[in-house]
Amino acid sequence: MKTRFLPLMALTLAGFLASGCVRVAQNRRAKLADPMMNLRDESMDAYRKQKLYTTREGAAGGDGAAAGGGCSCQ
Amino acid sequence: MLLASGVWSSDLGICAASGTEIDPDEILAEQPVDSSFRVTSVSTRLTAFEQKGHGYQSRAGELGKPGSERLTVFEPQLEIIAKQGDRLTHRLWVPVDIITSASADAIDHYRTAPDVMSSASRHNEAGTIDLTTGLRAGPNTDLSLRNGIHLEEEWRSWHSGFSASQAFAEQTTVVSAGVLTVFDWFDNLDIIGKRNGRTTRATHTGTLGITQVLTPTTLAEASYGLTVQTGQLGNTWNSVPVETGIVVPEITPDLRVRHALVARVAQSLPWNGVLKGYYRFYADDWSIQANTVEGQLLQRLTPLLYVGVGYRHHSQTAAAFFTTRAPHNSPLRTADSDLSDLDSQSVSGRVALDVPLASPGPKTLHVDVGIERYWRSNDLQMNVLTCSTGFLF
């Protein structure tokens, strides 16, 4: 896949997410407040997973986490 | 202004007894700024990694063949979150890595003792101090600034970043953007352990994301990130077997441009469960392309306790210059098994408990324990055990 198309793909995905979605009232978001519904892992758990994957695979970076630093992580 | 009898106005912090008249100037006057500093949570996590396998980065074995990558890592972390007034939040985070055989006998021990200048091949300690300050700039706007340093044997690193988010439509939609820069400087050790001064690396990352409430039970997020790295991007002590049977230094490009597209979704299930999905597409100009999918199923057993299982699959293509038998005069070469063609999988499980406390101090105790088994198609396996405790105030 040509990497130059990735920004366009990202914008398309974002547009799909934002369009046609119902505005959910605040008083109907009780289920969303459950800690289990967090899209991301707890920060320290996310770090230890990221450390494992980025130091054992060559695909770090581009996701807001540092791709450099310590142990010559690739 | 005459308030109804006994009415407490929580916003204004005043209570009017029946018939009491309040001066409007008291209500409209500027309220004192709350600048009190209070700790809201203190958490620790300890993770142990045990790794087995073989790879060309290690020469703990026959010359020119993959060496043992056996190592153990202990990783304690500390996180303290504090609020300052109504709008500022500070997060202090300190992860430490204690690693046996960090560079896995990468230095040639046939001609010289490993690590004449350092002991990183036998054991290594590394630590980071990271401080992030967040500001609630408006009812729907958040800003944050992050700075930190990383110290380990013969390696120094500094990072700094800024991010912002803006919510729309009663916070149904949140758009975010961030930048992060990392500067590394470290000893330039060659494949026989000789130190040739120091070398540097710079990493710049920008991300854009959107989070959307799709339904009363569904959340989704999409993000795109671009990372540009320059400088010494290889491990100077890594070696590559060549056709003649000897080993020579790794040579990597001094520029790397990396793209990542990530999508996440969380769906609440009718039986107090949650199903989460994650997909990441990665591509860079070293010709590595990767696809990662991950699923988690969480189930709340009681109001205080939930359990979860997870599965992750990652597949990637090799870097264009990856080889396990390089031509002697190749301009670029690496035998680093992390940059090869590989598939990896992991399965995980966790238990999390939140216990309310009847104390004047902490209000909640959080405990979670997790295990993970990771394995790679090119001879690497890892067992992980992690546990965390936290006090919420």
Tab-separated table of C-alpha atoms in Angstrom:
chain	number	residue	atom	x	y	z
A	1	MET	CA	0.000	0.000	0.000
A	2	LYS	CA	1.384	3.413	-0.915
A	3	THR	CA	2.101	5.316	2.268
A	4	ARG	CA	1.145	8.619	0.670
A	5	PHE	CA	-2.478	7.472	0.709
A	6	LEU	CA	-2.481	6.954	4.461
A	7	PRO	CA	-3.390	10.567	5.432
A	8	LEU	CA	-6.298	10.414	2.971
A	9	MET	CA	-7.411	7.080	4.454
A	10	ALA	CA	-7.244	8.572	7.932
A	11	LEU	CA	-9.389	11.542	6.943
A	12	THR	CA	-11.903	9.222	5.279
A	13	LEU	CA	-12.103	7.055	8.397
A	14	ALA	CA	-12.529	10.118	10.588
A	15	GLY	CA	-15.269	11.446	8.353
A	16	PHE	CA	-17.063	8.105	8.459
A	17	LEU	CA	-16.897	8.171	12.234
A	18	ALA	CA	-18.170	11.718	12.564
A	19	SER	CA	-20.913	11.622	9.956
A	20	GLY	CA	-24.346	10.092	10.445
A	21	CYS	CA	-23.805	9.571	14.177
A	22	VAL	CA	-26.597	10.228	16.609
A	23	ARG	CA	-25.911	12.865	19.257
A	24	VAL	CA	-26.243	10.870	22.481
A	25	ALA	CA	-27.630	12.868	25.375
A	26	GLN	CA	-25.551	13.087	28.554
A	27	ASN	CA	-28.197	11.268	30.588
A	28	ARG	CA	-27.948	8.228	28.265
A	29	ARG	CA	-24.204	7.672	28.693
A	30	ALA	CA	-24.258	5.645	31.901
A	31	LYS	CA	-22.828	2.565	30.182
A	32	LEU	CA	-20.019	4.643	28.665
A	33	ALA	CA	-18.851	5.740	32.132
A	34	ASP	CA	-17.848	2.192	33.126
A	35	PRO	CA	-14.007	2.012	33.394
A	36	MET	CA	-14.163	-1.138	31.255
A	37	MET	CA	-15.333	1.055	28.342
A	38	ASN	CA	-12.089	3.047	28.219
A	39	LEU	CA	-10.804	2.788	24.660
A	40	ARG	CA	-7.232	2.745	25.903
A	41	ASP	CA	-5.648	0.619	28.592
A	42	GLU	CA	-4.695	2.104	31.973
A	43	SER	CA	-1.594	4.213	31.306
A	44	MET	CA	1.000	2.073	33.097
A	45	ASP	CA	-0.433	-1.128	31.629
A	46	ALA	CA	-0.403	0.494	28.197
A	47	TYR	CA	3.282	1.387	28.694
A	48	ARG	CA	4.377	-2.139	29.596
A	49	LYS	CA	2.485	-3.533	26.578
A	50	GLN	CA	3.935	-0.898	24.265
A	51	LYS	CA	7.428	-1.643	25.617
A	52	LEU	CA	6.983	-5.346	24.908
A	53	TYR	CA	5.679	-4.913	21.372
A	54	THR	CA	7.890	-2.058	20.173
A	55	THR	CA	11.118	-3.702	21.385
A	56	ARG	CA	10.260	-7.027	19.770
A	57	GLU	CA	8.737	-5.828	16.491
A	58	GLY	CA	9.947	-3.347	13.904
A	59	ALA	CA	6.720	-1.343	13.731
A	60	ALA	CA	6.923	1.255	16.488
A	61	GLY	CA	5.948	4.858	16.049
A	62	GLY	CA	3.226	6.912	14.440
A	63	ASP	CA	0.837	6.377	17.307
A	64	GLY	CA	1.796	9.138	19.733
A	65	ALA	CA	4.320	6.997	21.560
A	66	ALA	CA	8.028	7.646	21.344
A	67	ALA	CA	9.702	5.420	18.773
A	68	GLY	CA	13.124	6.352	20.057
A	69	GLY	CA	14.728	6.320	23.445
A	70	GLY	CA	16.479	3.688	25.516
A	71	CYS	CA	17.631	0.197	24.559
A	72	SER	CA	17.884	1.274	20.907
A	73	CYS	CA	14.270	0.299	20.473
A	74	GLN	CA	13.492	-0.009	16.797
B	1	MET	CA	-31.676	39.181	45.740
B	2	LEU	CA	-34.042	37.191	47.925
B	3	LEU	CA	-33.586	33.418	47.703
B	4	ALA	CA	-36.208	30.903	48.744
B	5	SER	CA	-36.041	29.813	52.334
B	6	GLY	CA	-33.185	27.469	53.134
B	7	VAL	CA	-31.974	27.249	49.558
B	8	TRP	CA	-28.318	26.262	49.210
B	9	SER	CA	-26.702	27.451	46.063
B	10	SER	CA	-23.844	25.029	45.524
B	11	ASP	CA	-22.462	27.056	42.644
B	12	LEU	CA	-22.234	30.204	44.661
B	13	GLY	CA	-21.448	28.612	48.016
B	14	ILE	CA	-23.986	30.672	49.855
B	15	CYS	CA	-27.052	29.760	51.831
B	16	ALA	CA	-29.872	32.137	52.338
B	17	ALA	CA	-32.044	31.797	55.381
B	18	SER	CA	-35.658	32.725	55.034
B	19	GLY	CA	-36.156	36.403	54.292
B	20	THR	CA	-32.435	37.242	54.076
B	21	GLU	CA	-31.524	39.765	51.433
B	22	ILE	CA	-28.285	39.225	49.559
B	23	ASP	CA	-26.328	42.020	47.975
B	24	PRO	CA	-26.087	41.348	44.202
B	25	ASP	CA	-22.481	42.532	44.315
B	26	GLU	CA	-21.659	39.546	46.519
B	27	ILE	CA	-22.999	37.208	43.862
B	28	LEU	CA	-21.431	38.959	40.912
B	29	ALA	CA	-18.079	39.630	42.552
B	30	GLU	CA	-15.105	37.664	41.299
B	31	GLN	CA	-14.841	34.364	43.183
B	32	PRO	CA	-11.523	33.554	44.869
B	33	VAL	CA	-9.326	31.299	42.744
B	34	ASP	CA	-8.897	27.822	44.172
B	35	SER	CA	-5.192	27.058	43.876
B	36	SER	CA	-5.085	24.217	46.374
B	37	PHE	CA	-2.815	21.284	45.508
B	38	ARG	CA	-4.190	17.850	46.247
B	39	VAL	CA	-3.083	14.359	45.301
B	40	THR	CA	-5.872	12.438	43.605
B	41	SER	CA	-4.177	9.085	43.015
B	42	VAL	CA	-0.987	7.155	43.759
B	43	SER	CA	-0.405	3.942	41.809
B	44	THR	CA	2.373	1.445	41.336
B	45	ARG	CA	2.817	-1.385	38.857
B	46	LEU	CA	5.394	-4.157	38.787
B	47	THR	CA	5.878	-6.201	35.646
B	48	ALA	CA	8.207	-9.132	35.104
B	49	PHE	CA	9.179	-10.280	31.615
B	50	GLU	CA	10.953	-13.569	30.951
B	51	GLN	CA	12.237	-14.021	27.416
B	52	LYS	CA	13.675	-17.013	25.589
B	53	GLY	CA	14.675	-17.432	21.979
B	54	HIS	CA	17.418	-16.778	19.481
B	55	GLY	CA	18.379	-13.951	17.181
B	56	TYR	CA	21.327	-12.542	15.255
B	57	GLN	CA	21.533	-9.564	17.636
B	58	SER	CA	23.022	-11.970	20.134
B	59	ARG	CA	26.344	-13.719	19.698
B	60	ALA	CA	25.854	-15.920	22.717
B	61	GLY	CA	26.351	-18.985	20.568
B	62	GLU	CA	28.161	-20.184	17.482
B	63	LEU	CA	29.784	-17.420	15.409
B	64	GLY	CA	27.556	-16.376	12.503
B	65	LYS	CA	24.501	-18.157	13.883
B	66	PRO	CA	21.599	-16.747	15.955
B	67	GLY	CA	22.602	-16.449	19.598
B	68	SER	CA	20.603	-16.867	22.778
B	69	GLU	CA	18.280	-13.972	23.631
B	70	ARG	CA	17.507	-15.235	27.089
B	71	LEU	CA	16.802	-12.325	29.430
B	72	THR	CA	14.693	-11.181	32.363
B	73	VAL	CA	13.250	-7.713	32.919
B	74	PHE	CA	11.763	-6.279	36.073
B	75	GLU	CA	9.856	-3.078	35.511
B	76	PRO	CA	8.497	-1.160	38.496
B	77	GLN	CA	6.481	1.964	37.771
B	78	LEU	CA	5.172	4.776	39.977
B	79	GLU	CA	2.442	7.230	39.008
B	80	ILE	CA	1.212	10.180	41.079
B	81	ILE	CA	-1.630	12.384	39.863
B	82	ALA	CA	-2.439	15.669	41.557
B	83	LYS	CA	-4.838	18.483	40.889
B	84	GLN	CA	-3.926	22.114	41.376
B	85	GLY	CA	-7.042	24.202	41.628
B	86	ASP	CA	-9.912	23.440	39.313
B	87	ARG	CA	-8.129	23.451	35.987
B	88	LEU	CA	-4.621	22.037	36.371
B	89	THR	CA	-3.718	18.363	36.614
B	90	HIS	CA	-0.164	17.110	37.076
B	91	ARG	CA	1.011	13.573	36.399
B	92	LEU	CA	4.404	12.375	37.623
B	93	TRP	CA	5.405	9.012	36.185
B	94	VAL	CA	8.583	7.065	36.897
B	95	PRO	CA	9.156	3.730	35.102
B	96	VAL	CA	12.335	1.775	35.806
B	97	ASP	CA	13.706	-1.184	33.831
B	98	ILE	CA	16.105	-3.665	35.398
B	99	ILE	CA	17.315	-5.935	32.655
B	100	THR	CA	19.644	-8.907	32.571
B	101	SER	CA	21.642	-9.236	29.376
B	102	ALA	CA	20.112	-6.127	27.780
B	103	SER	CA	22.146	-6.352	24.608
B	104	ALA	CA	22.203	-10.124	24.804
B	105	ASP	CA	25.931	-10.692	24.422
B	106	ALA	CA	26.013	-8.548	21.318
B	107	ILE	CA	29.654	-7.727	21.872
B	108	ASP	CA	32.064	-10.275	20.507
B	109	HIS	CA	33.392	-12.177	23.486
B	110	TYR	CA	35.786	-14.322	21.425
B	111	ARG	CA	38.295	-11.493	21.138
B	112	THR	CA	37.531	-9.296	24.124
B	113	ALA	CA	35.537	-9.430	27.340
B	114	PRO	CA	31.951	-8.257	26.839
B	115	ASP	CA	31.324	-4.593	27.413
B	116	VAL	CA	34.710	-3.230	28.272
B	117	MET	CA	33.120	0.188	28.699
B	118	SER	CA	29.818	-0.823	30.240
B	119	SER	CA	28.110	-3.807	31.731
B	120	ALA	CA	24.963	-3.542	29.610
B	121	SER	CA	25.393	-7.052	28.281
B	122	ARG	CA	25.233	-8.556	31.781
B	123	HIS	CA	22.708	-6.267	33.383
B	124	ASN	CA	21.267	-2.846	32.745
B	125	GLU	CA	19.247	-0.371	34.758
B	126	ALA	CA	17.198	2.299	33.036
B	127	GLY	CA	14.815	4.892	34.393
B	128	THR	CA	12.588	7.702	33.177
B	129	ILE	CA	11.126	10.733	34.915
B	130	ASP	CA	8.110	12.056	33.018
B	131	LEU	CA	5.952	15.025	34.039
B	132	THR	CA	2.745	15.915	32.196
B	133	THR	CA	0.670	18.960	33.086
B	134	GLY	CA	-2.859	19.288	31.764
B	135	LEU	CA	-4.913	22.458	31.628
B	136	ARG	CA	-8.680	22.634	31.265
B	137	ALA	CA	-8.603	25.734	29.073
B	138	GLY	CA	-12.353	25.797	28.567
B	139	PRO	CA	-15.429	23.626	29.157
B	140	ASN	CA	-14.585	21.648	26.004
B	141	THR	CA	-10.876	22.328	25.545
B	142	ASP	CA	-7.927	20.550	27.136
B	143	LEU	CA	-4.220	21.224	26.671
B	144	SER	CA	-1.243	19.306	27.990
B	145	LEU	CA	2.516	19.689	28.101
B	146	ARG	CA	4.855	16.774	28.661
B	147	ASN	CA	8.570	16.651	29.461
B	148	GLY	CA	10.911	13.975	30.646
B	149	ILE	CA	14.347	12.440	30.711
B	150	HIS	CA	15.501	8.857	30.342
B	151	LEU	CA	18.746	7.630	31.877
B	152	GLU	CA	20.431	4.293	31.410
B	153	GLU	CA	23.921	3.005	31.171
B	154	GLU	CA	25.708	4.939	28.448
B	155	TRP	CA	22.374	6.209	27.027
B	156	ARG	CA	20.643	9.533	27.633
B	157	SER	CA	17.328	10.683	26.233
B	158	TRP	CA	15.111	13.745	26.581
B	159	HIS	CA	11.542	14.111	25.367
B	160	SER	CA	9.011	16.910	25.141
B	161	GLY	CA	5.502	17.048	23.780
B	162	PHE	CA	2.318	19.089	23.513
B	163	SER	CA	-1.245	18.004	22.852
B	164	ALA	CA	-4.678	19.570	22.631
B	165	SER	CA	-8.240	18.296	22.410
B	166	GLN	CA	-11.526	19.957	21.578
B	167	ALA	CA	-14.955	18.475	22.229
B	168	PHE	CA	-18.047	19.160	20.124
B	169	ALA	CA	-21.777	18.395	20.242
B	170	GLU	CA	-22.050	17.949	24.028
B	171	GLN	CA	-18.776	16.015	23.986
B	172	THR	CA	-20.133	13.453	21.560
B	173	THR	CA	-17.107	14.148	19.369
B	174	VAL	CA	-13.570	14.888	20.536
B	175	VAL	CA	-10.812	15.902	18.140
B	176	SER	CA	-7.225	15.740	19.363
B	177	ALA	CA	-3.755	16.541	18.089
B	178	GLY	CA	-0.300	16.146	19.553
B	179	VAL	CA	3.401	16.360	18.863
B	180	LEU	CA	6.263	14.614	20.651
B	181	THR	CA	10.024	14.943	20.166
B	182	VAL	CA	12.675	12.603	21.544
B	183	PHE	CA	16.429	13.252	21.463
B	184	ASP	CA	18.765	10.360	22.224
B	185	TRP	CA	22.488	10.401	22.664
B	186	PHE	CA	24.474	7.300	23.429
B	187	ASP	CA	27.844	5.612	23.224
B	188	ASN	CA	28.890	4.483	19.771
B	189	LEU	CA	30.124	0.974	20.630
B	190	ASP	CA	31.302	-1.189	17.745
B	191	ILE	CA	30.929	-4.942	17.401
B	192	ILE	CA	34.063	-5.671	19.419
B	193	GLY	CA	33.149	-3.329	22.280
B	194	LYS	CA	35.351	-0.374	21.305
B	195	ARG	CA	33.813	2.984	22.094
B	196	ASN	CA	34.001	5.506	19.238
B	197	GLY	CA	32.657	8.604	20.918
B	198	ARG	CA	28.950	9.277	21.043
B	199	THR	CA	26.198	9.379	18.459
B	200	THR	CA	22.666	10.809	18.353
B	201	ARG	CA	19.158	10.143	17.169
B	202	ALA	CA	16.080	12.398	16.909
B	203	THR	CA	12.458	11.272	16.714
B	204	HIS	CA	9.545	13.561	15.910
B	205	THR	CA	5.948	12.317	16.055
B	206	GLY	CA	2.680	14.054	15.192
B	207	THR	CA	-0.751	12.532	15.719
B	208	LEU	CA	-4.343	13.456	14.874
B	209	GLY	CA	-7.318	11.653	16.324
B	210	ILE	CA	-11.075	11.695	16.606
B	211	THR	CA	-13.191	9.963	19.266
B	212	GLN	CA	-16.894	9.523	18.656
B	213	VAL	CA	-19.820	8.362	20.762
B	214	LEU	CA	-21.664	6.276	18.201
B	215	THR	CA	-24.546	4.990	20.374
B	216	PRO	CA	-25.343	4.958	24.111
B	217	THR	CA	-23.274	1.754	24.274
B	218	THR	CA	-20.585	2.257	21.618
B	219	LEU	CA	-17.406	4.315	21.507
B	220	ALA	CA	-14.991	4.519	18.592
B	221	GLU	CA	-11.719	6.243	17.819
B	222	ALA	CA	-9.555	6.702	14.748
B	223	SER	CA	-6.104	8.241	14.628
B	224	TYR	CA	-3.220	8.830	12.261
B	225	GLY	CA	0.380	9.320	13.266
B	226	LEU	CA	3.536	10.295	11.437
B	227	THR	CA	7.007	9.693	12.894
B	228	VAL	CA	10.234	10.964	11.359
B	229	GLN	CA	13.553	9.706	12.722
B	230	THR	CA	17.025	10.936	11.827
B	231	GLY	CA	20.539	10.152	12.969
B	232	GLN	CA	21.973	6.829	14.065
B	233	LEU	CA	18.932	4.577	13.729
B	234	GLY	CA	20.651	1.220	14.192
B	235	ASN	CA	22.286	-0.451	17.150
B	236	THR	CA	25.983	0.280	16.565
B	237	TRP	CA	27.017	-2.939	18.292
B	238	ASN	CA	24.785	-5.171	16.141
B	239	SER	CA	26.537	-7.441	13.693
B	240	VAL	CA	25.532	-9.112	10.435
B	241	PRO	CA	26.928	-12.401	9.073
B	242	VAL	CA	28.442	-12.039	5.608
B	243	GLU	CA	29.057	-14.506	2.784
B	244	THR	CA	32.655	-15.107	3.830
B	245	GLY	CA	31.542	-16.427	7.229
B	246	ILE	CA	32.669	-13.504	9.389
B	247	VAL	CA	30.451	-10.837	10.943
B	248	VAL	CA	30.467	-7.137	10.071
B	249	PRO	CA	28.703	-4.085	11.556
B	250	GLU	CA	25.053	-3.351	10.865
B	251	ILE	CA	24.446	-0.381	8.533
B	252	THR	CA	21.037	1.320	8.500
B	253	PRO	CA	19.740	4.438	6.735
B	254	ASP	CA	19.931	7.720	8.635
B	255	LEU	CA	16.318	8.597	7.912
B	256	ARG	CA	13.115	6.724	8.652
B	257	VAL	CA	9.559	7.921	7.957
B	258	ARG	CA	6.842	5.912	9.696
B	259	HIS	CA	3.058	6.026	9.317
B	260	ALA	CA	0.423	4.437	11.519
B	261	LEU	CA	-3.347	4.327	11.184
B	262	VAL	CA	-5.223	3.101	14.257
B	263	ALA	CA	-8.883	2.320	14.890
B	264	ARG	CA	-10.417	1.382	18.250
B	265	VAL	CA	-13.949	0.463	19.264
B	266	ALA	CA	-15.595	-0.434	22.570
B	267	GLN	CA	-19.054	-2.000	22.721
B	268	SER	CA	-20.973	-2.471	25.956
B	269	LEU	CA	-22.707	-5.853	26.079
B	270	PRO	CA	-26.142	-6.429	27.655
B	271	TRP	CA	-24.783	-8.830	30.325
B	272	ASN	CA	-22.419	-6.276	31.960
B	273	GLY	CA	-19.610	-7.083	29.593
B	274	VAL	CA	-17.536	-5.086	27.125
B	275	LEU	CA	-16.033	-6.122	23.803
B	276	LYS	CA	-13.100	-4.066	22.534
B	277	GLY	CA	-11.418	-4.124	19.151
B	278	TYR	CA	-8.176	-2.595	17.908
B	279	TYR	CA	-6.608	-2.458	14.469
B	280	ARG	CA	-3.357	-0.819	13.413
B	281	PHE	CA	-1.847	-0.494	9.965
B	282	TYR	CA	1.824	0.524	9.849
B	283	ALA	CA	4.123	1.344	6.967
B	284	ASP	CA	7.557	2.936	6.701
B	285	ASP	CA	10.170	3.760	4.085
B	286	TRP	CA	12.331	0.816	5.136
B	287	SER	CA	9.671	-1.299	3.359
B	288	ILE	CA	8.186	-2.651	6.567
B	289	GLN	CA	4.419	-2.989	6.503
B	290	ALA	CA	2.522	-4.378	9.463
B	291	ASN	CA	-1.015	-5.235	10.429
B	292	THR	CA	-2.021	-5.647	14.062
B	293	VAL	CA	-5.390	-6.749	15.382
B	294	GLU	CA	-6.343	-7.126	19.004
B	295	GLY	CA	-9.537	-8.093	20.790
B	296	GLN	CA	-10.466	-7.948	24.469
B	297	LEU	CA	-13.517	-9.361	26.201
B	298	LEU	CA	-14.206	-7.969	29.667
B	299	GLN	CA	-16.872	-9.176	32.064
B	300	ARG	CA	-17.990	-7.473	35.259
B	301	LEU	CA	-18.695	-10.144	37.871
B	302	THR	CA	-19.647	-7.822	40.730
B	303	PRO	CA	-19.823	-4.021	41.052
B	304	LEU	CA	-16.235	-4.183	42.362
B	305	LEU	CA	-14.664	-6.903	40.231
B	306	TYR	CA	-14.151	-7.595	36.549
B	307	VAL	CA	-12.124	-10.083	34.537
B	308	GLY	CA	-10.885	-10.024	30.980
B	309	VAL	CA	-9.167	-12.027	28.242
B	310	GLY	CA	-7.352	-10.739	25.196
B	311	TYR	CA	-5.757	-11.896	21.963
B	312	ARG	CA	-3.372	-10.045	19.675
B	313	HIS	CA	-1.972	-10.925	16.260
B	314	HIS	CA	0.746	-8.950	14.486
B	315	SER	CA	2.294	-9.604	11.099
B	316	GLN	CA	4.996	-7.603	9.390
B	317	THR	CA	7.163	-7.720	6.298
B	318	ALA	CA	10.932	-7.448	6.534
B	319	ALA	CA	13.017	-4.327	6.079
B	320	ALA	CA	14.324	-4.127	2.512
B	321	PHE	CA	17.925	-4.607	3.700
B	322	PHE	CA	17.300	-7.422	6.188
B	323	THR	CA	19.581	-10.371	5.576
B	324	THR	CA	21.171	-13.272	7.436
B	325	ARG	CA	23.971	-13.572	4.827
B	326	ALA	CA	24.982	-10.203	3.443
B	327	PRO	CA	27.251	-9.477	0.473
B	328	HIS	CA	30.529	-8.170	1.880
B	329	ASN	CA	30.181	-4.701	0.346
B	330	SER	CA	26.452	-4.183	0.944
B	331	PRO	CA	25.693	-0.479	1.582
B	332	LEU	CA	22.816	-1.288	3.983
B	333	ARG	CA	22.415	-4.433	6.060
B	334	THR	CA	20.792	-5.682	9.235
B	335	ALA	CA	20.214	-9.088	10.766
B	336	ASP	CA	18.144	-7.697	13.635
B	337	SER	CA	15.336	-10.241	14.023
B	338	ASP	CA	12.936	-7.444	15.083
B	339	LEU	CA	13.183	-6.116	11.508
B	340	SER	CA	12.593	-9.433	9.786
B	341	ASP	CA	9.480	-10.974	8.257
B	342	LEU	CA	7.520	-12.230	11.269
B	343	ASP	CA	4.187	-13.066	12.817
B	344	SER	CA	3.550	-12.731	16.508
B	345	GLN	CA	0.661	-13.647	18.756
B	346	SER	CA	-0.191	-13.093	22.368
B	347	VAL	CA	-2.911	-14.206	24.733
B	348	SER	CA	-3.609	-12.434	27.989
B	349	GLY	CA	-5.854	-12.454	31.006
B	350	ARG	CA	-6.506	-10.030	33.818
B	351	VAL	CA	-8.485	-9.497	37.015
B	352	ALA	CA	-9.270	-6.012	38.372
B	353	LEU	CA	-10.801	-5.063	41.715
B	354	ASP	CA	-11.910	-1.636	43.033
B	355	VAL	CA	-12.574	-1.631	46.773
B	356	PRO	CA	-14.221	1.388	48.448
B	357	LEU	CA	-12.422	2.413	51.628
B	358	ALA	CA	-13.995	3.985	54.691
B	359	SER	CA	-11.035	6.174	55.555
B	360	PRO	CA	-10.321	9.896	55.842
B	361	GLY	CA	-7.580	9.422	53.256
B	362	PRO	CA	-7.891	7.192	50.202
B	363	LYS	CA	-11.425	6.497	49.062
B	364	THR	CA	-10.765	3.556	46.737
B	365	LEU	CA	-8.150	0.810	46.485
B	366	HIS	CA	-7.558	-0.512	42.964
B	367	VAL	CA	-5.789	-3.834	42.405
B	368	ASP	CA	-5.235	-5.618	39.130
B	369	VAL	CA	-3.212	-8.645	38.075
B	370	GLY	CA	-2.491	-9.732	34.528
B	371	ILE	CA	-0.596	-12.407	32.643
B	372	GLU	CA	0.446	-12.569	29.022
B	373	ARG	CA	2.104	-15.155	26.827
B	374	TYR	CA	3.804	-13.735	23.691
B	375	TRP	CA	5.400	-15.719	20.929
B	376	ARG	CA	6.959	-14.872	17.577
B	377	SER	CA	7.351	-16.980	14.458
B	378	ASN	CA	11.153	-16.423	14.383
B	379	ASP	CA	12.033	-18.110	17.648
B	380	LEU	CA	11.141	-15.754	20.473
B	381	GLN	CA	8.803	-16.336	23.391
B	382	MET	CA	7.984	-14.217	26.391
B	383	ASN	CA	6.004	-14.714	29.586
B	384	VAL	CA	4.735	-11.599	31.342
B	385	LEU	CA	3.289	-11.149	34.805
B	386	THR	CA	2.048	-7.727	35.881
B	387	CYS	CA	0.314	-6.413	38.969
B	388	SER	CA	-0.759	-2.981	40.064
B	389	THR	CA	-2.110	-1.314	43.177
B	390	GLY	CA	-3.465	2.195	43.415
B	391	PHE	CA	-5.097	4.511	45.904
B	392	LEU	CA	-7.650	7.004	44.673
B	393	PHE	CA	-8.276	10.004	46.903
